[in-house]
């Protein structure tokens, strides 16, 4: 199939090839996806967020203003529209390149990867409200939605699932609720333990960790318990947990992320 994008023509084709599962590493990891840091791991690492859209925002905005100033139907406007489309296309492929490389390094390094089953579409709902009931903190919510879209959490989860199937690894999704308030040591759920955006100190056992790393450890523990068939408890109503491993459908497994 021949496809045209803003920057040229591409040939797309599909082929079958045999793959062999990768050798076991004996390692497991939990990932807590975020905004400031792309993800924190249960090993204590913080994965850098390239913030591609934020870095290119001024350039894209300038091109958009050029388009708005050009006369509709004119050759100069068509040229400006093509330049804007190319900028968006470069950004899209740069983001996919980053996510492909990161997901590959994670799947190569770990046999078992635990992530949250995030409903990103619900998280990005507008906060504008209505004329009768206007929303609050609309500008802050808009910036948050921009950052979430730039991180492409859903695409990242889909890539993890697809690469895990090919490599014979397991990607396990767990309920995301209260992971930031749960102690990775004793399991206590207490909002007071999250004393700041960056610091977690358990009010029960005194465990002190980076808040995102603590959440990643909680995610991994929940996944391990569920994967072993022991189930897991979190405050509030329970939700089904999904597991994708070799032989499963990665698209279906990532659809709720």
Coordinates of N, CA, C and O in Angstrom, one line a residue, residues 21-196:
X21 N 11.3 -16.4 21.3 CA 11.3 -15.7 22.5 C 12.7 -15.4 23.0 O 13.7 -16.1 22.8
X22 N 12.9 -14.2 23.6 CA 14.2 -13.8 24.1 C 14.5 -14.6 25.4 O 13.6 -15.1 26.1
X23 N 15.8 -14.7 25.7 CA 16.2 -15.4 26.9 C 15.7 -14.7 28.1 O 15.7 -13.5 28.2
X24 N 15.3 -15.5 29.1 CA 14.8 -14.9 30.4 C 15.9 -14.0 31.0 O 17.1 -14.4 31.0
X25 N 15.5 -13.0 31.6 CA 16.4 -12.1 32.4 C 16.3 -12.3 33.9 O 17.2 -11.9 34.7
X26 N 15.1 -12.8 34.3 CA 14.9 -13.0 35.7 C 14.5 -11.7 36.4 O 14.6 -11.6 37.7
X27 N 14.2 -10.7 35.7 CA 13.9 -9.3 36.2 C 12.5 -9.0 36.0 O 11.9 -9.3 35.0
X28 N 11.9 -8.2 37.0 CA 10.5 -7.7 36.9 C 10.6 -6.2 37.2 O 11.4 -5.8 38.0
X29 N 9.6 -5.5 36.7 CA 9.6 -4.1 36.9 C 8.2 -3.5 36.9 O 7.3 -4.0 36.2
X30 N 8.0 -2.5 37.7 CA 6.7 -1.8 37.7 C 7.0 -0.4 37.1 O 8.1 0.2 37.4
X31 N 6.1 0.2 36.3 CA 6.3 1.5 35.7 C 5.1 2.4 36.2 O 3.9 2.0 36.1
X32 N 5.5 3.5 36.7 CA 4.5 4.6 37.0 C 4.7 5.7 36.0 O 5.6 6.5 36.1
X33 N 3.8 5.8 35.1 CA 3.9 6.9 34.1 C 3.5 8.2 34.6 O 2.6 8.3 35.5
X34 N 4.2 9.3 34.2 CA 3.9 10.6 34.8 C 4.1 11.7 33.7 O 4.3 11.5 32.6
X35 N 4.1 12.9 34.2 CA 4.2 14.1 33.4 C 5.6 14.7 33.5 O 6.3 14.9 32.5
X36 N 6.1 15.0 34.7 CA 7.4 15.5 34.9 C 8.5 14.6 34.4 O 9.4 15.0 33.7
X37 N 8.4 13.3 34.9 CA 9.2 12.2 34.4 C 8.3 11.3 33.6 O 7.2 11.1 34.0
X38 N 8.8 10.8 32.4 CA 8.0 10.0 31.6 C 7.5 8.8 32.4 O 6.3 8.4 32.3
X39 N 8.4 8.1 33.1 CA 8.0 7.0 34.0 C 9.1 6.8 35.0 O 10.2 7.0 34.8
X40 N 8.6 6.4 36.2 CA 9.5 5.9 37.3 C 9.4 4.4 37.4 O 8.3 3.8 37.2
X41 N 10.5 3.8 37.6 CA 10.5 2.3 37.7 C 10.6 1.9 39.2 O 11.1 2.6 40.0
X42 N 10.2 0.6 39.4 CA 10.3 0.1 40.8 C 11.7 -0.2 41.2 O 12.0 -0.4 42.3
X43 N 12.7 -0.1 40.2 CA 14.1 -0.2 40.5 C 14.7 1.1 41.0 O 15.9 1.1 41.4
X44 N 13.9 2.2 40.9 CA 14.4 3.5 41.4 C 14.8 4.4 40.3 O 15.3 5.5 40.5
X45 N 14.7 3.9 39.0 CA 15.2 4.8 37.9 C 14.0 5.7 37.5 O 12.8 5.4 37.7
X46 N 14.4 6.8 36.9 CA 13.4 7.8 36.4 C 13.7 8.0 34.9 O 14.8 8.4 34.5
X47 N 12.8 7.6 34.1 CA 12.9 7.7 32.6 C 12.6 9.1 32.1 O 11.6 9.6 32.3
X48 N 13.6 9.6 31.4 CA 13.5 11.0 30.9 C 12.3 11.2 30.0 O 12.0 10.4 29.1
X49 N 11.6 12.4 30.2 CA 10.5 12.8 29.3 C 11.1 13.8 28.3 O 11.6 14.9 28.6
X50 N 11.1 13.5 27.0 CA 11.7 14.4 26.0 C 10.9 15.7 25.8 O 11.4 16.6 25.2
X51 N 9.6 15.7 26.2 CA 8.7 16.8 26.0 C 8.8 17.4 24.6 O 9.1 18.6 24.4
X52 N 8.6 16.6 23.6 CA 8.8 17.0 22.2 C 7.8 18.1 21.8 O 8.2 19.0 21.1
X53 N 6.5 17.9 22.2 CA 5.6 18.9 21.8 C 5.9 20.3 22.4 O 5.7 21.3 21.8
X54 N 6.3 20.2 23.7 CA 6.6 21.5 24.4 C 7.8 22.2 23.8 O 7.8 23.4 23.6
X55 N 8.8 21.4 23.4 CA 10.0 22.0 22.8 C 9.7 22.6 21.4 O 10.4 23.5 21.0
X56 N 8.7 22.0 20.7 CA 8.4 22.5 19.3 C 7.2 23.4 19.3 O 6.7 23.8 18.2
X57 N 6.6 23.7 20.5 CA 5.4 24.4 20.5 C 5.5 25.8 19.9 O 4.6 26.3 19.1
X58 N 6.6 26.5 20.2 CA 6.7 27.9 19.6 C 6.8 27.9 18.1 O 6.3 28.7 17.4
X59 N 7.6 26.9 17.6 CA 7.7 26.8 16.1 C 6.4 26.4 15.5 O 6.0 27.1 14.4
X60 N 5.7 25.5 16.0 CA 4.4 25.1 15.4 C 3.4 26.3 15.5 O 2.6 26.6 14.6
X61 N 3.4 27.0 16.7 CA 2.5 28.1 16.8 C 2.8 29.2 15.8 O 1.9 29.9 15.3
X62 N 4.1 29.5 15.6 CA 4.5 30.5 14.6 C 4.0 30.1 13.2 O 3.4 31.0 12.5
X63 N 4.1 28.8 12.8 CA 3.6 28.4 11.5 C 2.1 28.5 11.4 O 1.6 28.8 10.4
X64 N 1.4 28.2 12.5 CA 0.0 28.3 12.5 C -0.5 29.8 12.4 O -1.5 30.0 11.7
X65 N 0.3 30.7 12.9 CA -0.1 32.1 12.8 C 0.2 32.6 11.3 O -0.6 33.4 10.8
X66 N 1.2 32.0 10.7 CA 1.4 32.3 9.3 C 0.3 31.8 8.4 O -0.2 32.6 7.5
X67 N -0.2 30.6 8.7 CA -1.4 30.1 8.0 C -2.6 31.0 8.1 O -3.3 31.3 7.2
X68 N -2.8 31.5 9.4 CA -4.0 32.3 9.7 C -4.0 33.6 9.0 O -5.0 34.2 8.6
X69 N -2.8 34.1 8.7 CA -2.6 35.4 8.1 C -2.7 35.4 6.5 O -2.9 36.4 5.9
X70 N -2.6 34.2 6.0 CA -2.6 34.1 4.5 C -4.0 34.1 4.0 O -4.9 33.6 4.6
X71 N -4.2 34.6 2.8 CA -5.5 34.6 2.2 C -6.0 33.2 1.8 O -5.2 32.5 1.2
X72 N -7.2 32.9 2.1 CA -7.8 31.6 1.8 C -7.8 31.4 0.3 O -8.2 32.3 -0.5
X73 N -7.3 30.2 -0.2 CA -7.3 29.9 -1.6 C -6.1 30.3 -2.3 O -5.9 30.0 -3.5
X74 N -5.2 31.1 -1.6 CA -4.0 31.6 -2.3 C -2.9 30.6 -2.2 O -2.9 29.7 -1.4
X75 N -1.9 30.7 -3.1 CA -0.8 29.8 -3.2 C 0.1 29.9 -1.9 O 0.6 28.9 -1.5
X76 N 0.2 31.1 -1.4 CA 1.0 31.3 -0.2 C 0.4 30.6 1.0 O 1.1 30.1 1.9
X77 N -0.9 30.6 1.1 CA -1.6 29.9 2.2 C -1.3 28.4 2.0 O -1.1 27.7 3.0
X78 N -1.5 27.8 0.8 CA -1.2 26.4 0.6 C 0.2 26.0 1.0 O 0.4 25.0 1.6
X79 N 1.1 26.9 0.7 CA 2.5 26.6 1.0 C 2.7 26.6 2.6 O 3.4 25.8 3.1
X80 N 2.1 27.6 3.2 CA 2.2 27.7 4.7 C 1.5 26.5 5.3 O 2.0 26.0 6.4
X81 N 0.4 26.0 4.8 CA -0.3 24.8 5.3 C 0.6 23.6 5.2 O 0.7 22.8 6.1
X82 N 1.3 23.5 4.1 CA 2.2 22.3 3.9 C 3.4 22.4 4.9 O 3.8 21.4 5.5
X83 N 3.9 23.6 5.2 CA 5.0 23.7 6.2 C 4.5 23.3 7.6 O 5.2 22.7 8.3
X84 N 3.3 23.7 7.9 CA 2.7 23.4 9.2 C 2.5 21.9 9.3 O 2.8 21.3 10.4
X85 N 2.0 21.3 8.2 CA 1.7 19.8 8.3 C 3.0 19.1 8.4 O 3.1 18.0 9.1
X86 N 4.1 19.5 7.8 CA 5.4 18.9 7.9 C 5.9 19.0 9.3 O 6.5 18.0 9.8
X87 N 5.7 20.1 10.0 CA 6.2 20.2 11.4 C 5.4 19.3 12.3 O 6.0 18.6 13.1
X88 N 4.1 19.1 12.1 CA 3.4 18.1 12.8 C 3.8 16.7 12.5 O 3.9 15.9 13.4
X89 N 4.1 16.4 11.3 CA 4.6 15.1 10.9 C 5.9 14.7 11.5 O 6.1 13.6 12.0
X90 N 6.8 15.7 11.5 CA 8.2 15.5 12.2 C 8.0 15.2 13.6 O 8.6 14.3 14.2
X91 N 7.1 15.9 14.3 CA 6.9 15.7 15.7 C 6.3 14.4 16.0 O 6.7 13.7 16.9
X92 N 5.3 14.0 15.1 CA 4.7 12.7 15.3 C 5.7 11.5 15.2 O 5.7 10.6 16.0
X93 N 6.6 11.6 14.2 CA 7.5 10.5 14.0 C 8.7 10.5 15.1 O 9.2 9.5 15.4
X94 N 9.0 11.7 15.5 CA 10.0 11.8 16.6 C 9.4 11.2 17.9 O 10.2 10.5 18.6
X95 N 8.2 11.4 18.1 CA 7.5 10.8 19.3 C 7.5 9.3 19.2 O 7.8 8.6 20.2
X96 N 7.1 8.8 18.0 CA 7.0 7.3 17.8 C 8.4 6.7 17.9 O 8.6 5.6 18.5
X97 N 9.4 7.4 17.4 CA 10.8 6.9 17.5 C 11.2 6.7 19.0 O 11.8 5.7 19.4
X98 N 10.9 7.8 19.8 CA 11.3 7.7 21.2 C 10.5 6.6 21.9 O 11.1 5.8 22.7
X99 N 9.2 6.4 21.7 CA 8.5 5.4 22.3 C 8.9 4.0 21.9 O 8.9 3.1 22.7
X100 N 9.2 3.8 20.6 CA 9.7 2.5 20.1 C 11.0 2.1 20.8 O 11.1 1.0 21.3
X101 N 11.9 3.0 20.9 CA 13.2 2.7 21.5 C 13.1 2.4 23.0 O 13.7 1.5 23.5
X102 N 12.2 3.2 23.7 CA 12.1 3.0 25.1 C 11.4 1.7 25.4 O 11.8 1.0 26.3
X103 N 10.3 1.4 24.7 CA 9.5 0.2 24.9 C 10.4 -1.0 24.6 O 10.4 -2.1 25.3
X104 N 11.2 -0.9 23.6 CA 12.1 -2.0 23.2 C 13.2 -2.3 24.3 O 13.4 -3.4 24.7
X105 N 13.7 -1.2 24.9 CA 14.7 -1.4 25.9 C 14.1 -2.0 27.2 O 14.7 -2.8 27.9
X106 N 12.9 -1.7 27.5 CA 12.2 -2.2 28.7 C 11.9 -3.7 28.4 O 12.1 -4.5 29.3
X107 N 11.3 -4.0 27.3 CA 11.0 -5.4 27.0 C 12.3 -6.3 26.9 O 12.3 -7.5 27.4
X108 N 13.3 -5.8 26.4 CA 14.6 -6.5 26.4 C 15.2 -6.8 27.8 O 15.8 -7.8 28.0
X109 N 14.9 -5.8 28.7 CA 15.5 -5.9 30.0 C 14.7 -6.6 31.0 O 15.3 -7.0 32.1
X110 N 13.4 -6.9 30.8 CA 12.6 -7.4 31.9 C 11.7 -8.5 31.3 O 11.2 -8.4 30.2
X111 N 11.5 -9.6 32.1 CA 10.6 -10.6 31.7 C 9.1 -10.2 32.0 O 8.2 -10.7 31.3
X112 N 8.9 -9.4 33.0 CA 7.6 -9.1 33.5 C 7.5 -7.6 33.7 O 8.3 -7.0 34.5
X113 N 6.6 -6.9 33.1 CA 6.4 -5.5 33.2 C 5.0 -5.2 33.6 O 4.0 -5.6 33.1
X114 N 4.9 -4.4 34.7 CA 3.6 -4.0 35.3 C 3.3 -2.6 35.1 O 4.2 -1.7 35.3
X115 N 2.2 -2.2 34.5 CA 1.8 -0.9 34.3 C 0.3 -0.7 34.8 O -0.4 -1.6 35.1
X116 N -0.1 0.6 34.9 CA -1.4 0.9 35.3 C -2.4 0.9 34.0 O -2.0 1.3 32.9
X117 N -3.6 0.4 34.2 CA -4.6 0.4 33.2 C -5.3 1.7 33.1 O -6.4 1.9 33.6
X118 N -4.6 2.7 32.6 CA -5.1 4.1 32.6 C -6.1 4.3 31.5 O -6.0 3.8 30.4
X119 N -7.2 5.0 31.8 CA -8.2 5.4 30.9 C -7.9 6.9 30.4 O -8.4 7.8 31.0
X120 N -7.0 7.0 29.5 CA -6.4 8.3 29.1 C -7.5 9.2 28.6 O -7.5 10.4 28.8
X121 N -8.4 8.7 27.8 CA -9.5 9.5 27.2 C -10.3 10.2 28.3 O -10.6 11.4 28.2
X122 N -10.6 9.5 29.4 CA -11.4 10.0 30.5 C -10.5 11.1 31.2 O -11.0 12.1 31.7
X123 N -9.2 10.8 31.3 CA -8.3 11.7 32.0 C -8.2 13.1 31.3 O -7.9 14.1 31.9
X124 N -8.4 13.1 30.0 CA -8.2 14.3 29.2 C -9.5 15.0 28.8 O -9.5 15.9 27.9
X125 N -10.6 14.7 29.5 CA -11.8 15.4 29.3 C -11.6 16.9 29.6 O -10.9 17.2 30.6
X126 N -12.3 17.7 28.9 CA -12.2 19.1 29.1 C -12.8 19.6 30.4 O -13.7 19.0 30.9
X127 N -12.2 20.6 31.0 CA -12.7 21.2 32.2 C -13.4 22.5 32.1 O -13.7 23.2 33.0
X128 N -13.8 22.8 30.8 CA -14.4 24.1 30.6 C -15.8 24.2 31.2 O -16.3 25.3 31.6
X129 N -16.5 23.1 31.2 CA -17.9 23.1 31.8 C -18.9 23.7 30.8 O -18.7 23.7 29.6
X130 N -19.9 24.3 31.3 CA -21.0 24.9 30.5 C -21.1 26.4 30.9 O -20.5 26.8 31.9
X131 N -22.0 27.1 30.2 CA -22.2 28.5 30.5 C -22.9 28.6 31.9 O -22.5 29.5 32.7
X132 N -23.8 27.7 32.2 CA -24.4 27.7 33.5 C -23.5 27.3 34.6 O -23.5 27.8 35.7
X133 N -22.7 26.3 34.3 CA -21.7 25.7 35.3 C -20.3 25.7 34.7 O -19.8 24.7 34.3
X134 N -19.7 26.9 34.7 CA -18.3 26.9 34.2 C -17.3 26.1 35.0 O -17.5 26.0 36.2
X135 N -16.3 25.5 34.3 CA -15.4 24.7 35.0 C -14.4 25.6 35.8 O -14.3 26.8 35.7
X136 N -13.5 24.9 36.6 CA -12.5 25.6 37.4 C -11.2 25.1 37.0 O -11.0 24.0 36.5
X137 N -10.2 26.0 37.2 CA -8.8 25.6 36.8 C -8.7 25.2 35.4 O -8.0 24.2 35.1
X138 N -9.4 25.8 34.5 CA -9.5 25.4 33.1 C -8.1 25.5 32.4 O -7.7 24.6 31.7
X139 N -7.4 26.6 32.7 CA -6.0 26.7 32.0 C -5.1 25.6 32.5 O -4.3 25.0 31.7
X140 N -5.1 25.3 33.8 CA -4.2 24.3 34.4 C -4.6 22.9 33.8 O -3.7 22.1 33.4
X141 N -5.9 22.6 33.7 CA -6.3 21.4 33.1 C -5.9 21.3 31.6 O -5.5 20.2 31.1
X142 N -6.0 22.4 30.9 CA -5.6 22.4 29.5 C -4.1 22.1 29.4 O -3.7 21.3 28.5
X143 N -3.3 22.6 30.2 CA -1.8 22.3 30.2 C -1.6 20.9 30.5 O -0.7 20.2 30.0
X144 N -2.3 20.3 31.5 CA -2.2 18.9 31.9 C -2.6 18.0 30.7 O -1.9 17.1 30.4
X145 N -3.7 18.3 30.0 CA -4.1 17.5 28.9 C -3.0 17.6 27.8 O -2.8 16.6 27.1
X146 N -2.4 18.8 27.6 CA -1.4 18.9 26.6 C -0.2 18.0 26.9 O 0.4 17.3 26.0
X147 N 0.2 18.0 28.2 CA 1.3 17.1 28.6 C 1.0 15.6 28.5 O 1.9 14.9 28.1
X148 N -0.2 15.3 28.8 CA -0.6 13.8 28.6 C -0.6 13.4 27.2 O -0.1 12.3 26.8
X149 N -1.1 14.3 26.3 CA -1.1 14.0 24.9 C 0.3 13.9 24.4 O 0.6 13.0 23.5
X150 N 1.2 14.7 24.9 CA 2.6 14.7 24.4 C 3.3 13.4 24.8 O 4.1 12.8 24.1
X151 N 2.9 12.9 26.0 CA 3.5 11.7 26.5 C 3.0 10.4 25.8 O 3.7 9.4 25.7
X152 N 1.8 10.5 25.2 CA 1.3 9.3 24.4 C 1.3 8.0 25.2 O 1.9 7.0 24.8
X153 N 0.7 8.1 26.4 CA 0.7 6.9 27.3 C 0.0 5.7 26.6 O 0.5 4.6 26.8
X154 N -1.1 5.9 25.9 CA -1.8 4.8 25.3 C -0.9 4.1 24.2 O -0.8 2.9 24.1
X155 N -0.3 4.9 23.4 CA 0.6 4.4 22.3 C 1.8 3.6 23.0 O 2.2 2.5 22.5
X156 N 2.3 4.1 24.0 CA 3.4 3.5 24.7 C 3.0 2.1 25.2 O 3.7 1.1 25.1
X157 N 1.8 2.0 25.9 CA 1.3 0.8 26.4 C 1.1 -0.2 25.2 O 1.4 -1.4 25.4
X158 N 0.6 0.3 24.1 CA 0.3 -0.6 23.0 C 1.6 -1.2 22.4 O 1.7 -2.4 22.1
X159 N 2.7 -0.3 22.4 CA 4.0 -0.8 21.9 C 4.6 -1.9 22.9 O 5.2 -2.9 22.5
X160 N 4.4 -1.6 24.2 CA 4.9 -2.6 25.2 C 4.2 -4.0 25.0 O 4.9 -5.0 25.0
X161 N 2.9 -4.0 24.8 CA 2.2 -5.2 24.6 C 2.6 -5.9 23.3 O 2.8 -7.1 23.3
X162 N 2.8 -5.2 22.2 CA 3.1 -5.8 20.9 C 4.6 -6.4 21.0 O 4.8 -7.5 20.5
X163 N 5.5 -5.7 21.6 CA 6.9 -6.2 21.7 C 6.9 -7.3 22.7 O 7.8 -8.2 22.5
X164 N 6.1 -7.3 23.7 CA 6.1 -8.4 24.7 C 5.6 -9.7 24.1 O 6.2 -10.8 24.3
X165 N 4.6 -9.6 23.2 CA 4.1 -10.8 22.5 C 5.2 -11.4 21.7 O 5.4 -12.6 21.6
X166 N 5.9 -10.6 21.0 CA 7.0 -11.0 20.1 C 8.2 -11.6 20.8 O 8.8 -12.6 20.4
X167 N 8.5 -11.1 22.0 CA 9.6 -11.5 22.8 C 9.3 -12.6 23.8 O 10.3 -13.1 24.4
X168 N 8.1 -12.9 24.0 CA 7.7 -13.9 25.0 C 7.8 -13.4 26.4 O 8.0 -14.1 27.3
X169 N 7.6 -12.1 26.5 CA 7.5 -11.4 27.8 C 6.1 -11.3 28.2 O 5.1 -11.6 27.5
X170 N 5.9 -10.7 29.4 CA 4.5 -10.5 30.0 C 4.4 -9.0 30.4 O 5.2 -8.5 31.1
X171 N 3.3 -8.4 29.9 CA 2.9 -7.1 30.3 C 1.6 -7.2 31.0 O 0.6 -7.7 30.5
X172 N 1.6 -6.7 32.3 CA 0.4 -6.9 33.1 C -0.1 -5.5 33.5 O 0.6 -4.7 34.0
X173 N -1.4 -5.3 33.4 CA -2.1 -4.0 33.7 C -2.9 -4.2 35.0 O -3.6 -5.2 35.1
X174 N -2.8 -3.2 35.9 CA -3.5 -3.3 37.1 C -4.3 -2.0 37.4 O -4.1 -1.0 36.7
X175 N -5.2 -2.1 38.3 CA -6.0 -1.0 38.7 C -5.1 0.2 39.2 O -4.3 0.0 40.0
X176 N -5.3 1.4 38.6 CA -4.4 2.5 39.0 C -4.8 3.2 40.2 O -4.0 4.1 40.7
X177 N -6.0 2.9 40.7 CA -6.5 3.7 41.9 C -5.6 3.5 43.1 O -5.3 2.4 43.5
X178 N -5.4 4.7 43.8 CA -4.7 4.7 45.1 C -3.2 4.2 45.0 O -2.6 4.0 46.1
X179 N -2.6 4.1 43.9 CA -1.2 3.7 43.8 C -0.3 4.8 44.4 O 0.7 4.5 45.0
X180 N -0.8 6.0 44.3 CA 0.1 7.1 44.8 C -0.1 7.3 46.3 O 0.7 8.0 46.9
X181 N -1.1 6.7 46.9 CA -1.4 6.8 48.3 C -1.1 5.5 49.1 O -1.2 5.5 50.3
X182 N -0.6 4.5 48.4 CA -0.4 3.2 49.1 C 1.1 3.0 49.4 O 1.9 3.4 48.5
X183 N 1.4 2.5 50.5 CA 2.8 2.3 50.9 C 3.3 1.0 50.3 O 2.6 0.0 50.4
X184 N 4.4 1.1 49.7 CA 5.0 -0.1 49.1 C 5.5 -1.1 50.1 O 5.8 -2.3 49.8
X185 N 5.7 -0.6 51.3 CA 6.3 -1.5 52.4 C 5.2 -2.2 53.1 O 5.1 -3.5 53.1
X186 N 4.3 -1.5 53.8 CA 3.3 -2.1 54.6 C 1.9 -2.2 54.0 O 1.0 -2.9 54.5
X187 N 1.7 -1.5 52.9 CA 0.4 -1.6 52.1 C -0.7 -0.6 52.6 O -1.8 -0.7 52.1
X188 N -0.3 0.3 53.6 CA -1.3 1.2 54.1 C -1.7 2.2 53.0 O -0.9 2.7 52.3
X189 N -3.0 2.4 52.9 CA -3.5 3.5 52.0 C -3.9 4.7 52.8 O -4.8 4.7 53.6
X190 N -3.1 5.8 52.6 CA -3.3 7.0 53.4 C -2.9 8.2 52.5 O -1.7 8.3 52.2
X191 N -3.8 9.1 52.2 CA -3.4 10.2 51.4 C -2.4 11.1 52.1 O -1.6 11.8 51.4
X192 N -2.4 11.1 53.4 CA -1.4 11.9 54.2 C 0.0 11.4 54.0 O 1.0 12.2 54.3
X193 N 0.2 10.2 53.5 CA 1.6 9.7 53.3 C 2.2 10.4 52.1 O 3.5 10.5 52.0
X194 N 1.4 10.9 51.2 CA 2.0 11.6 50.0 C 2.1 13.1 50.4 O 1.2 13.9 50.2
X195 N 3.2 13.4 51.0 CA 3.4 14.7 51.6 C 3.7 15.8 50.6 O 3.5 17.0 50.9
X196 N 4.1 15.4 49.4 CA 4.3 16.4 48.3 C 4.3 15.6 47.0 O 4.1 14.4 47.0

